[in-house]
Amino acid sequence: MNLIIFGPPGSGKGTQSNNIINNFDLKQVSTGDLLRSEIKNRTVLGKKIESIINNGELVSDDVVDILIRKIISDPKNFNKLIFDGYPRTILQVYCLEKLLKEFNQKISIVFNLNIDKDTVSKRTSGRVICTKCFKIFNVHFNPPNSINHKCEKKYLEKRADDNSKTILNRYETYVAKTKPILDYYNKKGILIEIDGNQKIAGIYDKMNGILENIRD
Ligand code: AP5
Ligand code: MG
């Protein structure tokens, strides 16, 4: 099965994707992570998109389409994808539909993790990520400790776009350009709304229960 995890910044897309791939044989596709790795590796693309991401704007659809085509066309990934933070514009939705058709696949479920604007800012401002094991933590809600995190503390970092100005821009971009595409998936009858304000484990249990029922 292929899934989409949808939601505003900080809604828990990455956290829940990480948990789901451990129970189902799926591969997480976070366009944000893919783009950040281009920046970290100082590639030509990375240098072009750094200021766009740090301003909280969207990278162009053409760039994202190329990254996604590579993943969907790879036979190893056939029907095994969780899209986290993709698609983000209606043109990306159409591109995804076209690619899935070309490679004989479909999206089974779109989970929408709903949170309000205040929660967006609390979650993103408290986030720290381990650059070694890639686990996501939060200094307020889910702090790293000796039980849940085995790497040295020096690997824990904040994201460059998790500052108050960029967070606000990211949220506004989400509301203006990304949220409207929910309507497309709602009309297709595959949208499932999840209250993203619940505890991480509670949200996971809910999603897991739904996925167990459609496991192929
Ligand atoms: P991206 O990396 O996708 O960022 P985002 O959409 O803003 O989402 P986040 O990663 O901030 O949040 P999340 O929902 O993954 O939450 P997380 O699980 O980490 O994109 C970044 C940028 O890249 C974009 O702004 C854009 O520029 C570009 N980009 C990416 N994709 C693109 C595309 N398709 N097209 C064009 N441009 C693109 O959780 C957040 C925090 O909250 C963590 O600290 C976590 O521990 C905590 N937390 C999670 N769940 C809970 C909970 N239930 N209770 C309490 N705390 C929780
Ligand atoms: Mg994320």
Coordinates of N, CA, C and O in Angstrom, one line a residue, residues 1 3 14 36-37 42 74 87 91-94 99 130 141-142 150 158 162 164-165 172 174 184-185 187 196 200-201:
M1 N 0.8 -1.2 0.0 CA 0.0 0.0 0.0 C 0.9 1.3 0.0 O 2.0 1.3 0.6
L3 N 0.7 5.4 1.1 CA 0.0 6.3 2.0 C 0.5 7.7 1.8 O 1.7 7.9 1.5
G14 N 6.5 13.4 10.3 CA 7.7 12.6 10.4 C 7.7 11.6 11.5 O 8.1 10.5 11.4
R36 N 16.5 18.9 2.3 CA 17.5 19.3 3.3 C 18.9 18.6 3.1 O 19.9 19.1 3.3
S37 N 18.8 17.3 2.6 CA 20.0 16.6 2.4 C 20.8 17.2 1.2 O 22.0 17.2 1.2
R42 N 25.7 20.3 0.0 CA 26.2 21.5 -0.8 C 26.1 21.2 -2.3 O 27.0 21.5 -3.0
D74 N 11.3 3.3 -9.1 CA 12.3 2.3 -8.6 C 11.4 1.0 -8.2 O 10.6 1.1 -7.3
P87 N 2.1 15.3 -1.6 CA 2.2 16.5 -2.4 C 1.8 17.8 -1.6 O 1.1 17.7 -0.6
L91 N -0.6 21.0 -8.4 CA 0.2 20.5 -9.5 C 1.0 19.2 -9.1 O 1.1 18.3 -9.9
Q92 N 1.4 19.2 -7.9 CA 2.1 18.0 -7.3 C 1.1 16.9 -7.2 O 1.5 15.7 -7.4
V93 N -0.1 17.2 -6.9 CA -1.1 16.1 -6.8 C -1.3 15.5 -8.2 O -1.3 14.2 -8.3
Y94 N -1.4 16.3 -9.2 CA -1.6 15.8 -10.6 C -0.4 15.0 -11.0 O -0.5 13.9 -11.7
L99 N 2.2 9.7 -12.2 CA 3.3 8.8 -12.0 C 2.8 7.5 -11.4 O 3.2 6.4 -11.8
C130 N 18.1 14.1 15.9 CA 19.5 13.5 16.0 C 20.0 13.4 14.5 O 19.4 12.7 13.7
F141 N 7.8 18.2 24.8 CA 6.8 17.1 24.8 C 7.4 15.7 24.7 O 6.7 14.7 25.1
N142 N 8.6 15.6 24.2 CA 9.1 14.3 24.0 C 10.6 14.4 24.1 O 11.4 14.1 23.1
K150 N 20.1 6.7 22.1 CA 21.4 6.1 22.5 C 22.6 6.9 22.0 O 23.7 6.6 22.4
K158 N 18.8 21.6 16.0 CA 17.5 22.2 15.6 C 17.6 22.4 14.1 O 18.6 22.5 13.5
D162 N 13.3 26.2 11.8 CA 12.4 26.2 13.0 C 12.6 27.5 13.8 O 12.8 27.4 15.0
S164 N 11.0 31.5 14.7 CA 9.6 32.0 14.7 C 9.1 32.6 13.4 O 8.0 32.4 13.0
K165 N 10.0 33.3 12.7 CA 9.6 34.0 11.5 C 9.3 33.0 10.4 O 8.3 33.0 9.7
E172 N 1.7 29.8 6.9 CA 0.8 30.6 6.0 C 0.9 29.9 4.6 O -0.1 29.9 3.9
Y174 N 1.3 26.8 4.0 CA 0.5 25.6 4.2 C -1.0 25.9 4.0 O -1.6 25.3 3.2
Y184 N -9.3 17.5 -2.8 CA -9.2 16.5 -3.9 C -9.3 15.1 -3.3 O -10.0 14.2 -3.8
Y185 N -8.6 14.8 -2.2 CA -8.5 13.5 -1.6 C -9.9 13.2 -0.9 O -10.3 12.0 -0.8
K187 N -12.8 14.2 -1.9 CA -13.7 13.8 -3.0 C -13.4 12.4 -3.5 O -14.3 11.7 -3.9
G196 N -4.6 15.5 15.6 CA -3.1 15.5 15.8 C -2.7 16.1 17.2 O -1.6 16.1 17.5
I200 N 1.4 11.2 21.1 CA 2.1 10.5 19.9 C 1.6 9.1 19.9 O 1.2 8.6 18.8
A201 N 1.6 8.4 21.0 CA 1.2 7.0 21.0 C -0.2 6.7 20.6 O -0.6 5.8 19.9

